[in-house]
Amino acid sequence: MIKTVGASAVIKYKNKYIFEIQKRHKWYHCSGSNIVIGIGCIGGSIENEESPIETLRREVKEEIKTKINIIEWNSPFTINSNLEVNTIESKLEENLFFDWYGTREPYKKNRICVFLGEVIGDPFPGDLPGLLVADIELLIECIKNQSTIKHCINKGMEIINKEEIPLEAKIKGVGTVKKLEELYENHKSRIKHLL
C-alpha cells in the first residue's frame, strides 16, 4: 500500500529559490577534514493526521520562520520508484507540482508530495543551521561538480545562516533536490518554468 510520508516545496525567493542546508548531524565526514553537506528543499515528514499541505506549512514555519503562498499548478506528474516520469491523471492534492517515491526497499511505496511556493516575508533559519538562496540551474551545476560552499557563494549564491557553515565543505543534493537534478538531466521540460 502506498503511503504519503512527507511534503516539500520548491520555494521562490527574490527571483531565485531557497533551499535548506541540512542539520549538522546529517553532514557526512569524509577522510581527513572533508565534509559533505546535503542541500534539500524545505519540507519534512507528515506527523499524526496532517495533510501534505499542513505538513508543509508547519515545516516552513519551523525551518525558515515565515509562511509561503502555494502557487497554483494544474499539470502534476509523478516520478516512480524506477525513476520513470508520468503525468498524474487524478489529483490527490490540490496544486501538487509532482510527487516521487523511494527507489529502494522498504521505501518504494513511500510517497513525497512536492509543491511550488513563494516566500512571504524574509526567511531565517529556524531549526536549520542555514539556508541557501540559488538559481536552480547553478545549484544543479555546483552539485554535479561537487563544489564547495565557498565556490557557490563566489558564483552568486547567498547563504543565510545562524550557525557557522564550513566554506570548504562540498555540497550534494538530497531528497527533492536530488529529484530536481534527475529531472534536469532527463526531463528538463517538466521544470523549464523554474530555470
PDB file of C-alpha atoms in Angstrom:
ATOM      1  CA  MET A   1       0.000   0.000   0.000  1.00  0.00           C
ATOM      2  CA  ILE A   2       1.288   3.453  -0.931  1.00  0.00           C
ATOM      3  CA  LYS A   3       1.780   5.798   1.992  1.00  0.00           C
ATOM      4  CA  THR A   4       2.309   9.569   1.768  1.00  0.00           C
ATOM      5  CA  VAL A   5       5.130  10.191   4.237  1.00  0.00           C
ATOM      6  CA  GLY A   6       6.315  13.726   3.517  1.00  0.00           C
ATOM      7  CA  ALA A   7       5.888  17.070   1.793  1.00  0.00           C
ATOM      8  CA  SER A   8       8.337  19.608   0.437  1.00  0.00           C
ATOM      9  CA  ALA A   9       8.315  22.682  -1.764  1.00  0.00           C
ATOM     10  CA  VAL A  10      10.382  24.390  -4.410  1.00  0.00           C
ATOM     11  CA  ILE A  11      10.139  27.900  -2.924  1.00  0.00           C
ATOM     12  CA  LYS A  12      10.744  31.119  -4.846  1.00  0.00           C
ATOM     13  CA  TYR A  13      12.560  33.937  -3.042  1.00  0.00           C
ATOM     14  CA  LYS A  14      13.954  37.116  -4.647  1.00  0.00           C
ATOM     15  CA  ASN A  15      13.872  35.713  -8.216  1.00  0.00           C
ATOM     16  CA  LYS A  16      15.789  32.646  -7.020  1.00  0.00           C
ATOM     17  CA  TYR A  17      14.865  29.676  -4.830  1.00  0.00           C
ATOM     18  CA  ILE A  18      15.523  28.900  -1.197  1.00  0.00           C
ATOM     19  CA  PHE A  19      16.915  25.561  -0.010  1.00  0.00           C
ATOM     20  CA  GLU A  20      17.813  24.032   3.327  1.00  0.00           C
ATOM     21  CA  ILE A  21      21.342  23.381   4.460  1.00  0.00           C
ATOM     22  CA  GLN A  22      20.877  20.093   6.272  1.00  0.00           C
ATOM     23  CA  LYS A  23      21.266  19.827  10.022  1.00  0.00           C
ATOM     24  CA  ARG A  24      24.763  19.108  11.332  1.00  0.00           C
ATOM     25  CA  HIS A  25      24.026  15.539  12.418  1.00  0.00           C
ATOM     26  CA  LYS A  26      23.352  14.696   8.738  1.00  0.00           C
ATOM     27  CA  TRP A  27      26.658  16.104   7.465  1.00  0.00           C
ATOM     28  CA  TYR A  28      28.911  13.445   6.006  1.00  0.00           C
ATOM     29  CA  HIS A  29      32.527  13.483   7.182  1.00  0.00           C
ATOM     30  CA  CYS A  30      34.912  12.009   4.609  1.00  0.00           C
ATOM     31  CA  SER A  31      38.510  11.038   5.242  1.00  0.00           C
ATOM     32  CA  GLY A  32      40.560  13.882   6.643  1.00  0.00           C
ATOM     33  CA  SER A  33      38.687  17.099   7.270  1.00  0.00           C
ATOM     34  CA  ASN A  34      36.409  16.940   4.204  1.00  0.00           C
ATOM     35  CA  ILE A  35      32.727  17.497   4.922  1.00  0.00           C
ATOM     36  CA  VAL A  36      29.801  16.956   2.544  1.00  0.00           C
ATOM     37  CA  ILE A  37      26.617  18.889   3.318  1.00  0.00           C
ATOM     38  CA  GLY A  38      23.239  17.953   1.887  1.00  0.00           C
ATOM     39  CA  ILE A  39      21.146  20.652   0.211  1.00  0.00           C
ATOM     40  CA  GLY A  40      17.421  19.958   0.134  1.00  0.00           C
ATOM     41  CA  CYS A  41      14.058  21.577  -0.340  1.00  0.00           C
ATOM     42  CA  ILE A  42      12.148  22.909   2.644  1.00  0.00           C
ATOM     43  CA  GLY A  43       9.807  20.242   3.999  1.00  0.00           C
ATOM     44  CA  GLY A  44       9.629  17.169   6.154  1.00  0.00           C
ATOM     45  CA  SER A  45       7.726  14.182   7.452  1.00  0.00           C
ATOM     46  CA  ILE A  46       3.981  14.032   7.914  1.00  0.00           C
ATOM     47  CA  GLU A  47       3.008  13.891  11.593  1.00  0.00           C
ATOM     48  CA  ASN A  48      -0.197  12.456  13.065  1.00  0.00           C
ATOM     49  CA  GLU A  49      -3.122  13.019  10.684  1.00  0.00           C
ATOM     50  CA  GLU A  50      -1.687  16.028   8.824  1.00  0.00           C
ATOM     51  CA  SER A  51      -2.363  16.569   5.146  1.00  0.00           C
ATOM     52  CA  PRO A  52       0.694  17.206   2.943  1.00  0.00           C
ATOM     53  CA  ILE A  53      -0.159  20.948   2.819  1.00  0.00           C
ATOM     54  CA  GLU A  54      -0.486  21.107   6.626  1.00  0.00           C
ATOM     55  CA  THR A  55       2.880  19.356   6.940  1.00  0.00           C
ATOM     56  CA  LEU A  56       4.469  21.796   4.520  1.00  0.00           C
ATOM     57  CA  ARG A  57       3.097  24.864   6.320  1.00  0.00           C
ATOM     58  CA  ARG A  58       4.363  23.533   9.681  1.00  0.00           C
ATOM     59  CA  GLU A  59       7.794  22.697   8.275  1.00  0.00           C
ATOM     60  CA  VAL A  60       8.099  26.116   6.589  1.00  0.00           C
ATOM     61  CA  LYS A  61       7.364  27.808   9.922  1.00  0.00           C
ATOM     62  CA  GLU A  62       9.881  25.582  11.760  1.00  0.00           C
ATOM     63  CA  GLU A  63      12.638  25.718   9.134  1.00  0.00           C
ATOM     64  CA  ILE A  64      12.510  29.250   7.697  1.00  0.00           C
ATOM     65  CA  LYS A  65      10.424  31.149  10.296  1.00  0.00           C
ATOM     66  CA  THR A  66       7.935  32.506   7.779  1.00  0.00           C
ATOM     67  CA  LYS A  67       4.972  31.489   5.632  1.00  0.00           C
ATOM     68  CA  ILE A  68       4.602  30.698   1.950  1.00  0.00           C
ATOM     69  CA  ASN A  69       1.949  31.077  -0.699  1.00  0.00           C
ATOM     70  CA  ILE A  70       1.298  27.818  -2.517  1.00  0.00           C
ATOM     71  CA  ILE A  71       1.434  28.525  -6.254  1.00  0.00           C
ATOM     72  CA  GLU A  72      -1.440  27.166  -8.303  1.00  0.00           C
ATOM     73  CA  TRP A  73      -0.347  24.276 -10.509  1.00  0.00           C
ATOM     74  CA  ASN A  74      -2.510  22.206 -12.848  1.00  0.00           C
ATOM     75  CA  SER A  75      -0.112  19.746 -14.527  1.00  0.00           C
ATOM     76  CA  PRO A  76       1.150  17.377 -11.806  1.00  0.00           C
ATOM     77  CA  PHE A  77       3.438  14.475 -12.597  1.00  0.00           C
ATOM     78  CA  THR A  78       4.974  11.577 -10.739  1.00  0.00           C
ATOM     79  CA  ILE A  79       8.448  10.041 -10.525  1.00  0.00           C
ATOM     80  CA  ASN A  80       8.001   6.369  -9.668  1.00  0.00           C
ATOM     81  CA  SER A  81      10.474   4.093  -7.897  1.00  0.00           C
ATOM     82  CA  ASN A  82      12.008   3.146 -11.278  1.00  0.00           C
ATOM     83  CA  LEU A  83      12.635   6.871 -11.977  1.00  0.00           C
ATOM     84  CA  GLU A  84      10.007   6.917 -14.747  1.00  0.00           C
ATOM     85  CA  VAL A  85       8.144  10.223 -15.129  1.00  0.00           C
ATOM     86  CA  ASN A  86       4.412  10.226 -15.937  1.00  0.00           C
ATOM     87  CA  THR A  87       1.572  12.741 -15.871  1.00  0.00           C
ATOM     88  CA  ILE A  88      -0.837  12.268 -12.965  1.00  0.00           C
ATOM     89  CA  GLU A  89      -4.378  11.827 -14.262  1.00  0.00           C
ATOM     90  CA  SER A  90      -6.222  12.224 -10.961  1.00  0.00           C
ATOM     91  CA  LYS A  91      -5.346  14.861  -8.398  1.00  0.00           C
ATOM     92  CA  LEU A  92      -4.847  13.636  -4.864  1.00  0.00           C
ATOM     93  CA  GLU A  93      -3.719  17.033  -3.569  1.00  0.00           C
ATOM     94  CA  GLU A  94      -4.699  20.428  -4.917  1.00  0.00           C
ATOM     95  CA  ASN A  95      -1.829  22.317  -6.601  1.00  0.00           C
ATOM     96  CA  LEU A  96       0.556  19.348  -6.426  1.00  0.00           C
ATOM     97  CA  PHE A  97       3.646  20.059  -8.580  1.00  0.00           C
ATOM     98  CA  PHE A  98       4.912  16.468  -8.547  1.00  0.00           C
ATOM     99  CA  ASP A  99       5.336  13.504  -6.277  1.00  0.00           C
ATOM    100  CA  TRP A 100       8.108  10.979  -6.007  1.00  0.00           C
ATOM    101  CA  TYR A 101       8.741   7.583  -4.473  1.00  0.00           C
ATOM    102  CA  GLY A 102      11.704   5.954  -2.816  1.00  0.00           C
ATOM    103  CA  THR A 103      13.993   3.939  -5.076  1.00  0.00           C
ATOM    104  CA  ARG A 104      14.886   1.099  -2.722  1.00  0.00           C
ATOM    105  CA  GLU A 105      13.102  -1.158  -0.261  1.00  0.00           C
ATOM    106  CA  PRO A 106      11.423  -0.559   2.093  1.00  0.00           C
ATOM    107  CA  TYR A 107      10.789   2.958   0.704  1.00  0.00           C
ATOM    108  CA  LYS A 108       9.398   2.102  -2.769  1.00  0.00           C
ATOM    109  CA  LYS A 109       5.841   2.640  -1.566  1.00  0.00           C
ATOM    110  CA  ASN A 110       6.631   5.851   0.333  1.00  0.00           C
ATOM    111  CA  ARG A 111       5.346   8.971  -1.421  1.00  0.00           C
ATOM    112  CA  ILE A 112       6.625  12.556  -1.068  1.00  0.00           C
ATOM    113  CA  CYS A 113       4.412  15.419  -2.300  1.00  0.00           C
ATOM    114  CA  VAL A 114       6.142  18.462  -3.801  1.00  0.00           C
ATOM    115  CA  PHE A 115       4.533  21.875  -4.227  1.00  0.00           C
ATOM    116  CA  LEU A 116       5.608  25.200  -5.686  1.00  0.00           C
ATOM    117  CA  GLY A 117       5.662  28.104  -3.255  1.00  0.00           C
ATOM    118  CA  GLU A 118       6.671  31.700  -2.761  1.00  0.00           C
ATOM    119  CA  VAL A 119       8.063  33.124   0.484  1.00  0.00           C
ATOM    120  CA  ILE A 120       6.025  35.695   2.406  1.00  0.00           C
ATOM    121  CA  GLY A 121       8.478  37.917   4.299  1.00  0.00           C
ATOM    122  CA  ASP A 122      12.149  37.342   4.980  1.00  0.00           C
ATOM    123  CA  PRO A 123      13.236  33.785   5.764  1.00  0.00           C
ATOM    124  CA  PHE A 124      15.681  32.979   8.546  1.00  0.00           C
ATOM    125  CA  PRO A 125      16.859  29.516   9.651  1.00  0.00           C
ATOM    126  CA  GLY A 126      14.687  28.131  12.422  1.00  0.00           C
ATOM    127  CA  ASP A 127      15.744  24.566  13.212  1.00  0.00           C
ATOM    128  CA  LEU A 128      18.320  24.545  10.406  1.00  0.00           C
ATOM    129  CA  PRO A 129      21.927  25.803  10.512  1.00  0.00           C
ATOM    130  CA  GLY A 130      21.406  27.790   7.333  1.00  0.00           C
ATOM    131  CA  LEU A 131      19.601  28.416   4.075  1.00  0.00           C
ATOM    132  CA  LEU A 132      20.951  28.601   0.546  1.00  0.00           C
ATOM    133  CA  VAL A 133      19.433  31.038  -1.963  1.00  0.00           C
ATOM    134  CA  ALA A 134      20.235  29.937  -5.505  1.00  0.00           C
ATOM    135  CA  ASP A 135      19.252  29.729  -9.129  1.00  0.00           C
ATOM    136  CA  ILE A 136      18.235  26.094  -9.788  1.00  0.00           C
ATOM    137  CA  GLU A 137      20.483  25.593 -12.833  1.00  0.00           C
ATOM    138  CA  LEU A 138      23.507  26.941 -10.977  1.00  0.00           C
ATOM    139  CA  LEU A 139      22.722  24.800  -7.929  1.00  0.00           C
ATOM    140  CA  ILE A 140      22.491  21.663 -10.081  1.00  0.00           C
ATOM    141  CA  GLU A 141      25.762  22.554 -11.831  1.00  0.00           C
ATOM    142  CA  CYS A 142      27.520  23.062  -8.479  1.00  0.00           C
ATOM    143  CA  ILE A 143      26.154  19.792  -7.076  1.00  0.00           C
ATOM    144  CA  LYS A 144      27.244  17.921 -10.203  1.00  0.00           C
ATOM    145  CA  ASN A 145      30.757  19.396  -9.843  1.00  0.00           C
ATOM    146  CA  GLN A 146      30.871  18.683  -6.088  1.00  0.00           C
ATOM    147  CA  SER A 147      31.526  22.369  -5.459  1.00  0.00           C
ATOM    148  CA  THR A 148      32.374  23.847  -2.084  1.00  0.00           C
ATOM    149  CA  ILE A 149      30.144  26.298  -0.238  1.00  0.00           C
ATOM    150  CA  LYS A 150      32.787  28.963  -0.921  1.00  0.00           C
ATOM    151  CA  HIS A 151      32.616  28.288  -4.675  1.00  0.00           C
ATOM    152  CA  CYS A 152      28.808  28.506  -4.560  1.00  0.00           C
ATOM    153  CA  ILE A 153      28.996  31.912  -2.856  1.00  0.00           C
ATOM    154  CA  ASN A 154      31.576  33.100  -5.393  1.00  0.00           C
ATOM    155  CA  LYS A 155      29.171  32.038  -8.183  1.00  0.00           C
ATOM    156  CA  GLY A 156      26.416  34.241  -6.727  1.00  0.00           C
ATOM    157  CA  MET A 157      24.549  32.039  -4.271  1.00  0.00           C
ATOM    158  CA  GLU A 158      23.647  33.520  -0.906  1.00  0.00           C
ATOM    159  CA  ILE A 159      23.901  31.869   2.496  1.00  0.00           C
ATOM    160  CA  ILE A 160      21.541  32.905   5.300  1.00  0.00           C
ATOM    161  CA  ASN A 161      22.957  31.253   8.382  1.00  0.00           C
ATOM    162  CA  LYS A 162      22.563  31.177  12.133  1.00  0.00           C
ATOM    163  CA  GLU A 163      25.427  28.728  12.647  1.00  0.00           C
ATOM    164  CA  GLU A 164      28.869  28.675  11.092  1.00  0.00           C
ATOM    165  CA  ILE A 165      28.840  26.802   7.791  1.00  0.00           C
ATOM    166  CA  PRO A 166      32.280  25.482   6.752  1.00  0.00           C
ATOM    167  CA  LEU A 167      33.166  27.205   3.470  1.00  0.00           C
ATOM    168  CA  GLU A 168      35.345  24.299   2.304  1.00  0.00           C
ATOM    169  CA  ALA A 169      32.508  21.774   2.711  1.00  0.00           C
ATOM    170  CA  LYS A 170      31.228  20.255  -0.516  1.00  0.00           C
ATOM    171  CA  ILE A 171      27.529  20.106  -1.362  1.00  0.00           C
ATOM    172  CA  LYS A 172      25.294  17.297  -2.578  1.00  0.00           C
ATOM    173  CA  GLY A 173      21.610  17.208  -3.455  1.00  0.00           C
ATOM    174  CA  VAL A 174      19.308  15.260  -1.148  1.00  0.00           C
ATOM    175  CA  GLY A 175      15.616  14.378  -1.233  1.00  0.00           C
ATOM    176  CA  THR A 176      13.598  16.577  -3.562  1.00  0.00           C
ATOM    177  CA  VAL A 177      16.709  18.449  -4.767  1.00  0.00           C
ATOM    178  CA  LYS A 178      18.062  15.071  -5.937  1.00  0.00           C
ATOM    179  CA  LYS A 179      14.810  14.623  -7.895  1.00  0.00           C
ATOM    180  CA  LEU A 180      15.234  18.109  -9.434  1.00  0.00           C
ATOM    181  CA  GLU A 181      18.718  17.012 -10.567  1.00  0.00           C
ATOM    182  CA  GLU A 182      17.255  13.886 -12.209  1.00  0.00           C
ATOM    183  CA  LEU A 183      14.524  15.942 -13.891  1.00  0.00           C
ATOM    184  CA  TYR A 184      17.078  18.470 -15.145  1.00  0.00           C
ATOM    185  CA  GLU A 185      19.189  15.699 -16.683  1.00  0.00           C
ATOM    186  CA  ASN A 186      16.394  13.572 -18.160  1.00  0.00           C
ATOM    187  CA  HIS A 187      13.110  15.525 -18.286  1.00  0.00           C
ATOM    188  CA  LYS A 188      14.074  19.205 -18.424  1.00  0.00           C
ATOM    189  CA  SER A 189      10.738  20.215 -19.990  1.00  0.00           C
ATOM    190  CA  ARG A 190       8.999  19.310 -16.704  1.00  0.00           C
ATOM    191  CA  ILE A 191      10.908  22.035 -14.822  1.00  0.00           C
ATOM    192  CA  LYS A 192      11.706  24.546 -17.575  1.00  0.00           C
ATOM    193  CA  HIS A 193       9.491  27.193 -15.912  1.00  0.00           C
ATOM    194  CA  LEU A 194      11.825  27.098 -12.884  1.00  0.00           C
ATOM    195  CA  LEU A 195      15.010  27.730 -14.886  1.00  0.00           C
TER     196      LEU A 195
END
